[in-house]
PDB file of C-alpha atoms and ligand atoms in Angstrom:
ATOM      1  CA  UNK A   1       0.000   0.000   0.000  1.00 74.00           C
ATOM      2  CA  UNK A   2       1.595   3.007  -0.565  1.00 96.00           C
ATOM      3  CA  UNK A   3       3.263   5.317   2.331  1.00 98.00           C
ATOM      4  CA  UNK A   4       4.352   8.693   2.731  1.00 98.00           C
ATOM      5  CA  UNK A   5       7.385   9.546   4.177  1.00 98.00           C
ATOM      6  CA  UNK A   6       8.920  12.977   4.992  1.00 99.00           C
ATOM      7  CA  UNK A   7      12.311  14.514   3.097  1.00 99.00           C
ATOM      8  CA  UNK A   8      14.496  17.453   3.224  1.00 99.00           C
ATOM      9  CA  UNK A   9      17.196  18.713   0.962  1.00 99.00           C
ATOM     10  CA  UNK A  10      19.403  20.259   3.262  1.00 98.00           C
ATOM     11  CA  UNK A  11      21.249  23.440   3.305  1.00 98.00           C
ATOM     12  CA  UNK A  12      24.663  21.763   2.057  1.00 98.00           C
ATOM     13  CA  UNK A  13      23.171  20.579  -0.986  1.00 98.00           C
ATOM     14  CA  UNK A  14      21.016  23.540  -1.759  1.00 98.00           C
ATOM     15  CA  UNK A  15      24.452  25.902  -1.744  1.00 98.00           C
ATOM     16  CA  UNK A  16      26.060  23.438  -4.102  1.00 98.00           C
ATOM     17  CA  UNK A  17      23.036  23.385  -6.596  1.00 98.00           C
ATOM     18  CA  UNK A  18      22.248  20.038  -6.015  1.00 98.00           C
ATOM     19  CA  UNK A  19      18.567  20.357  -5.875  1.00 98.00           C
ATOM     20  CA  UNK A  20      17.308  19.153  -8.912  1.00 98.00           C
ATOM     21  CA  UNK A  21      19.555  16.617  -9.503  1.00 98.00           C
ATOM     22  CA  UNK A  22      18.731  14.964  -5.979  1.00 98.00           C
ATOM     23  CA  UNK A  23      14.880  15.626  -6.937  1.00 98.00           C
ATOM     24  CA  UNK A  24      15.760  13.604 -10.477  1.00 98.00           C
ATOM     25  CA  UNK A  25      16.660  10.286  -8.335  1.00 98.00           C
ATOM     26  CA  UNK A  26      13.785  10.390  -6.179  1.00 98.00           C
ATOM     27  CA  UNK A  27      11.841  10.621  -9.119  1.00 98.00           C
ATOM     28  CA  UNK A  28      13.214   7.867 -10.969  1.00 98.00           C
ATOM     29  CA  UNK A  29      13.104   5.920  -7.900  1.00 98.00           C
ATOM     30  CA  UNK A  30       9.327   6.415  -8.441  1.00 98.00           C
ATOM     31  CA  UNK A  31       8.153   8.452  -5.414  1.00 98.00           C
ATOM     32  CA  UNK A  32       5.249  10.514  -6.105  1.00 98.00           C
ATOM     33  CA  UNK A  33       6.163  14.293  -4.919  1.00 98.00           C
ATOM     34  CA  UNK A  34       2.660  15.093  -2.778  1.00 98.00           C
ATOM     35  CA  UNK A  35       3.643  18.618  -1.520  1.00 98.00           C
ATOM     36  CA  UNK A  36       7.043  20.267  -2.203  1.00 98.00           C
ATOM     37  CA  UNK A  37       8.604  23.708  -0.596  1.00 98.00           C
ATOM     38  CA  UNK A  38      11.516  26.099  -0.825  1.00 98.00           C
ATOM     39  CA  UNK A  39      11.961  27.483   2.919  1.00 98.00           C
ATOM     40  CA  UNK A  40      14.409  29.067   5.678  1.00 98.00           C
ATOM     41  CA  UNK A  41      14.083  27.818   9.100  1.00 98.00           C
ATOM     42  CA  UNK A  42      15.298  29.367  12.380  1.00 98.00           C
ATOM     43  CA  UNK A  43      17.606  27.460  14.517  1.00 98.00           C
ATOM     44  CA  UNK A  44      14.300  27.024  17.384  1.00 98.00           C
ATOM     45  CA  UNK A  45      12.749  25.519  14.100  1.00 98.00           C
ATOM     46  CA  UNK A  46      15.322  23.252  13.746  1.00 98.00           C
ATOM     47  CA  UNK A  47      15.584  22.303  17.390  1.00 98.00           C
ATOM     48  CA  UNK A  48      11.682  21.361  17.370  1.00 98.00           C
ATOM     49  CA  UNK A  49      12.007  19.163  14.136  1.00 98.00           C
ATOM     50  CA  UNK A  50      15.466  17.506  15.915  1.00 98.00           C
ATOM     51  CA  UNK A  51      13.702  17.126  19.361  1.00 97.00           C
ATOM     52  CA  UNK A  52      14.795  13.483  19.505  1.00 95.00           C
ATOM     53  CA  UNK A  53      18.729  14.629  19.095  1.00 97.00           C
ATOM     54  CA  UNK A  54      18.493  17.136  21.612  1.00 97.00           C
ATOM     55  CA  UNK A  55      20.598  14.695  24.545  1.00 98.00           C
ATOM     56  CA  UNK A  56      23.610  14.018  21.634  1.00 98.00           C
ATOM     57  CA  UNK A  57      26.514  15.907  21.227  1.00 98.00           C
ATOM     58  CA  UNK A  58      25.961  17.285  18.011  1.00 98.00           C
ATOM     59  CA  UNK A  59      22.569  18.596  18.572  1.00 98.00           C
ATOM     60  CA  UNK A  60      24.173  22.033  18.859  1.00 98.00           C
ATOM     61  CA  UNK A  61      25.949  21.977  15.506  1.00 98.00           C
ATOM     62  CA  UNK A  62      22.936  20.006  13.736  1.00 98.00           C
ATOM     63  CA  UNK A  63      20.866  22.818  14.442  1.00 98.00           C
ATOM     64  CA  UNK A  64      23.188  25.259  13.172  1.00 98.00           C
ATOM     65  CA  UNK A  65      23.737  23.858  10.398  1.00 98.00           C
ATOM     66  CA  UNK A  66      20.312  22.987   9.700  1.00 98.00           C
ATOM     67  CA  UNK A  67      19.296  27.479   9.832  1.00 98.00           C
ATOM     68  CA  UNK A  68      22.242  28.026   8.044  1.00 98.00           C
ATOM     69  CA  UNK A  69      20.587  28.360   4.675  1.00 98.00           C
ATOM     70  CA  UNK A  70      17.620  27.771   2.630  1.00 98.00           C
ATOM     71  CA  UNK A  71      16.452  23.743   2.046  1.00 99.00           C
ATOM     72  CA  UNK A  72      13.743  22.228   0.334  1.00 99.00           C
ATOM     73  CA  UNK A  73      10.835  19.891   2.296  1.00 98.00           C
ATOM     74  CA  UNK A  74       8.779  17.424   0.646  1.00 98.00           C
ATOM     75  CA  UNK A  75       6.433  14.503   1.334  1.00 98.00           C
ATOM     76  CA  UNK A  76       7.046  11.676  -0.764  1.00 98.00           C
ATOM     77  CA  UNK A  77       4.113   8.413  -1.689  1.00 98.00           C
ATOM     78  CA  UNK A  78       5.285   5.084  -2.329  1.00 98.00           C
ATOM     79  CA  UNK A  79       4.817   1.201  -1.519  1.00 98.00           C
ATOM     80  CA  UNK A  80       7.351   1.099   1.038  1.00 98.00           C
ATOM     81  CA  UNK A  81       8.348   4.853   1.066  1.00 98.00           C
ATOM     82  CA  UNK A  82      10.385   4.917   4.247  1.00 98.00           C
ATOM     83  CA  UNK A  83      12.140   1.940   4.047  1.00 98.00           C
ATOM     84  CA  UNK A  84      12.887   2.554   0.248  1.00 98.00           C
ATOM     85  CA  UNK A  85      14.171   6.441   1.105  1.00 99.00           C
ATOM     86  CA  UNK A  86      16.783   5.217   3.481  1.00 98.00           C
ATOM     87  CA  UNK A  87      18.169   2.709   0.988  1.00 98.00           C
ATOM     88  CA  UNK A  88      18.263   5.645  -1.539  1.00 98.00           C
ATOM     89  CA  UNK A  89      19.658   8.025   0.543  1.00 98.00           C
ATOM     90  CA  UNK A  90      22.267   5.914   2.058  1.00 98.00           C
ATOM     91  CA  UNK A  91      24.326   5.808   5.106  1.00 98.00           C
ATOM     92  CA  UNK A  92      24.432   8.963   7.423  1.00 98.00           C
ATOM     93  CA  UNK A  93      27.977   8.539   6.810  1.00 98.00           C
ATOM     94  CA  UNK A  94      28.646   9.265   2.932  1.00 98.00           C
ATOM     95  CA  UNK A  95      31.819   7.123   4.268  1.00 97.00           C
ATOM     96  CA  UNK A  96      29.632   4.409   4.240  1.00 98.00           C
ATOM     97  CA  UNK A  97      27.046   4.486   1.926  1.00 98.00           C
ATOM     98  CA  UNK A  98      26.721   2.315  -0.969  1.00 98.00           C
ATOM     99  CA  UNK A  99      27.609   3.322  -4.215  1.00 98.00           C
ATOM    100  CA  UNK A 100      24.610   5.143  -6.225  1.00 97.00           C
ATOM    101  CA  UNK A 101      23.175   6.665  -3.141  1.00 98.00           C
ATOM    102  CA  UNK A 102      22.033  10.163  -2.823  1.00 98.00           C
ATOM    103  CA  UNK A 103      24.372  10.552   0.466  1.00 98.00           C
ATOM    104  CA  UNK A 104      27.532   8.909  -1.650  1.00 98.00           C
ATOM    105  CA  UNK A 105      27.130  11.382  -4.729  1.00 98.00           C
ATOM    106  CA  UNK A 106      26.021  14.371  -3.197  1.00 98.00           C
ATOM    107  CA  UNK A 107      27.088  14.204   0.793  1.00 98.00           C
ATOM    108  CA  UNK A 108      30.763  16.249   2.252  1.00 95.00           C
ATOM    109  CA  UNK A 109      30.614  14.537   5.304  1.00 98.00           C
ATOM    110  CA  UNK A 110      28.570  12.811   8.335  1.00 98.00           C
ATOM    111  CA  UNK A 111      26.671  16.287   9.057  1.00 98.00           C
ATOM    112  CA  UNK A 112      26.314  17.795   6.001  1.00 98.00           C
ATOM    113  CA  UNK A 113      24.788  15.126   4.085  1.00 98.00           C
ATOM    114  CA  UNK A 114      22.321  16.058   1.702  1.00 98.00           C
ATOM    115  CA  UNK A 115      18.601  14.892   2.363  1.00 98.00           C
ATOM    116  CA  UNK A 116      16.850  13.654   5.391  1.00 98.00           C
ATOM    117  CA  UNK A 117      14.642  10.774   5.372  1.00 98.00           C
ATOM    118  CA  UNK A 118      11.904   9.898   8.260  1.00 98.00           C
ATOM    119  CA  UNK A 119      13.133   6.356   9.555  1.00 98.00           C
ATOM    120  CA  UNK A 120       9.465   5.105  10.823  1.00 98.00           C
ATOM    121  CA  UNK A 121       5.832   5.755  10.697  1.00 98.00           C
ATOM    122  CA  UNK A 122       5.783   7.744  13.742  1.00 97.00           C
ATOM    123  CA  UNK A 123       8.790  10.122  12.864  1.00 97.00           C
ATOM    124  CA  UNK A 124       7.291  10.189   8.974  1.00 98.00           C
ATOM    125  CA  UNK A 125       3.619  11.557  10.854  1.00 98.00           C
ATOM    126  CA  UNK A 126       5.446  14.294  13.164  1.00 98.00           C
ATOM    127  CA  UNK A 127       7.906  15.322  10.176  1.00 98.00           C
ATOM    128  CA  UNK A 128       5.070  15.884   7.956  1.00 98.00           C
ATOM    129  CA  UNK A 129       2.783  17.610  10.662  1.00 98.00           C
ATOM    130  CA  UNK A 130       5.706  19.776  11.182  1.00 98.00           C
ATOM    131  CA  UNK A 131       6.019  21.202   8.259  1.00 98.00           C
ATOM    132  CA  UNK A 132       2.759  20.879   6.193  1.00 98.00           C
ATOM    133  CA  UNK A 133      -0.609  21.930   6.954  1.00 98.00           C
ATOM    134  CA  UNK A 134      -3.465  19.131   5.770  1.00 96.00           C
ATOM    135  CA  UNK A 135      -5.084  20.552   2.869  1.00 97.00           C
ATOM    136  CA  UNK A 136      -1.011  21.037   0.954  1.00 97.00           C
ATOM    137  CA  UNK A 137      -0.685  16.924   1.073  1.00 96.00           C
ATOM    138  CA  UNK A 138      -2.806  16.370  -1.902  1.00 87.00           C
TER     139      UNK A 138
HETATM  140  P1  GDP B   1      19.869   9.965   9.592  1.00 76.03           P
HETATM  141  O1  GDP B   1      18.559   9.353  10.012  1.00 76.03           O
HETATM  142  O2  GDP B   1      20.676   9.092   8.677  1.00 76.03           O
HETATM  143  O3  GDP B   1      19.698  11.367   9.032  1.00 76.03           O
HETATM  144  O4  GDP B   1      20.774  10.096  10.910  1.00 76.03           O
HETATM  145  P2  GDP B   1      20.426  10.429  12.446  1.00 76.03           P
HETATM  146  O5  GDP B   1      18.936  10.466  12.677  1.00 76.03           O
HETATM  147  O6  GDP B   1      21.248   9.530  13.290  1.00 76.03           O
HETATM  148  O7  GDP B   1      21.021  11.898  12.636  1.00 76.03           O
HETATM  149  C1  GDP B   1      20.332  13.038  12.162  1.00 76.03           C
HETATM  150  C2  GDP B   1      21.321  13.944  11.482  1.00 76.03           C
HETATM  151  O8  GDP B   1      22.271  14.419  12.444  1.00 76.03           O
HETATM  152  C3  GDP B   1      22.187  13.290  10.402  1.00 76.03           C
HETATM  153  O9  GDP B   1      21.554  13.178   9.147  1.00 76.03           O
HETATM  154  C4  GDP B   1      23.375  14.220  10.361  1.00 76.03           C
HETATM  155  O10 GDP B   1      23.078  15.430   9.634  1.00 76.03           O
HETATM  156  C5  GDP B   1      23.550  14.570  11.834  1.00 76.03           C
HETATM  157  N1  GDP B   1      24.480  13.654  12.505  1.00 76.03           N
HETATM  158  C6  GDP B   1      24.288  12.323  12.802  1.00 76.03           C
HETATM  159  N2  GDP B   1      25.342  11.799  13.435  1.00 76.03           N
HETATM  160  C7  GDP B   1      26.231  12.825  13.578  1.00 76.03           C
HETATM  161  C8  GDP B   1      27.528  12.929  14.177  1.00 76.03           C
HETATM  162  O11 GDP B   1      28.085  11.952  14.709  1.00 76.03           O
HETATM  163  N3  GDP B   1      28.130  14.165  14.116  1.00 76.03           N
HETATM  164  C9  GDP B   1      27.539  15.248  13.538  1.00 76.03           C
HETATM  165  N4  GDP B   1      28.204  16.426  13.531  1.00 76.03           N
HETATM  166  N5  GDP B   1      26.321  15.194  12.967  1.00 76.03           N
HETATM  167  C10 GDP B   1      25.674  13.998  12.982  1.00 76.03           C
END
């Protein structure tokens, strides 16, 4: 049945114009796009959507990093959409990821790398609440 899941192109990938091409592979990986925007969030923004982070020692830099410049926030359909976003994205490390990944091609390093992806149901439900209102997820 298909799922939604929650993405963000982060700020490293939006200053190296790597927008489209990231939007390209989740295409061809055949997610439906159901609401897409181009926005600036403050570093309490970022704090709220990291809540979970907040006790590790990089929540600090995270959210820095994460106000630092514009990104891009979608929800994405699919059979499988969560599941099937991590595998595309790849390891948080780009280290580590597997070769044709988002996080290998477009990722500098273990913070600044590229996309988000939800990693469960409830995440993908509080991620999507966070940023988009009902009657955008169409
Ligand atoms: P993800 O689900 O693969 O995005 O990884 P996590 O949920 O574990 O971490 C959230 C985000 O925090 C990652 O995507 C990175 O941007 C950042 N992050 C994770 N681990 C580290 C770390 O060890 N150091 C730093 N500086 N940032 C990290």
């Amino acid at each position: 049945m298909a799922q939604r899941t929650f993405s963000i192109i982060k700020p490293d990938a939006m200053r190296k114009n790597h927008a489209g091409a990231i939007l390209a592979e989740i295409e061809r990986a055949g997610f439906r796009i159901v609401a897409i925007k181009k926005l600036f969030i403050s570093k309490a923004q970022a704090e709220g959507f990291y809540y979970v982070h907040r006790e590790r020692p990089f929540f600090a830099s995270l959210t820095q990093f994460m106000s630092s410049g514009p990104i891009i926030a979608m929800v994405l359909e699919k059979d499988n959409a969560i599941t099937d976003l991590r595998k595309l994205m790849g390891a948080t490390n780009p280290a580590n990821a597997d070769e044709g990944t988002i996080r290998k091609k477009f990722a500098a390093s273990i913070e600044e790398n590229a996309i988000h992806g939800s990693d469960a149901e409830d995440t993908a439900q509080f991620e999507i609440g966070y940023f988009f209102a009902g009657y955008e997820l169409l």
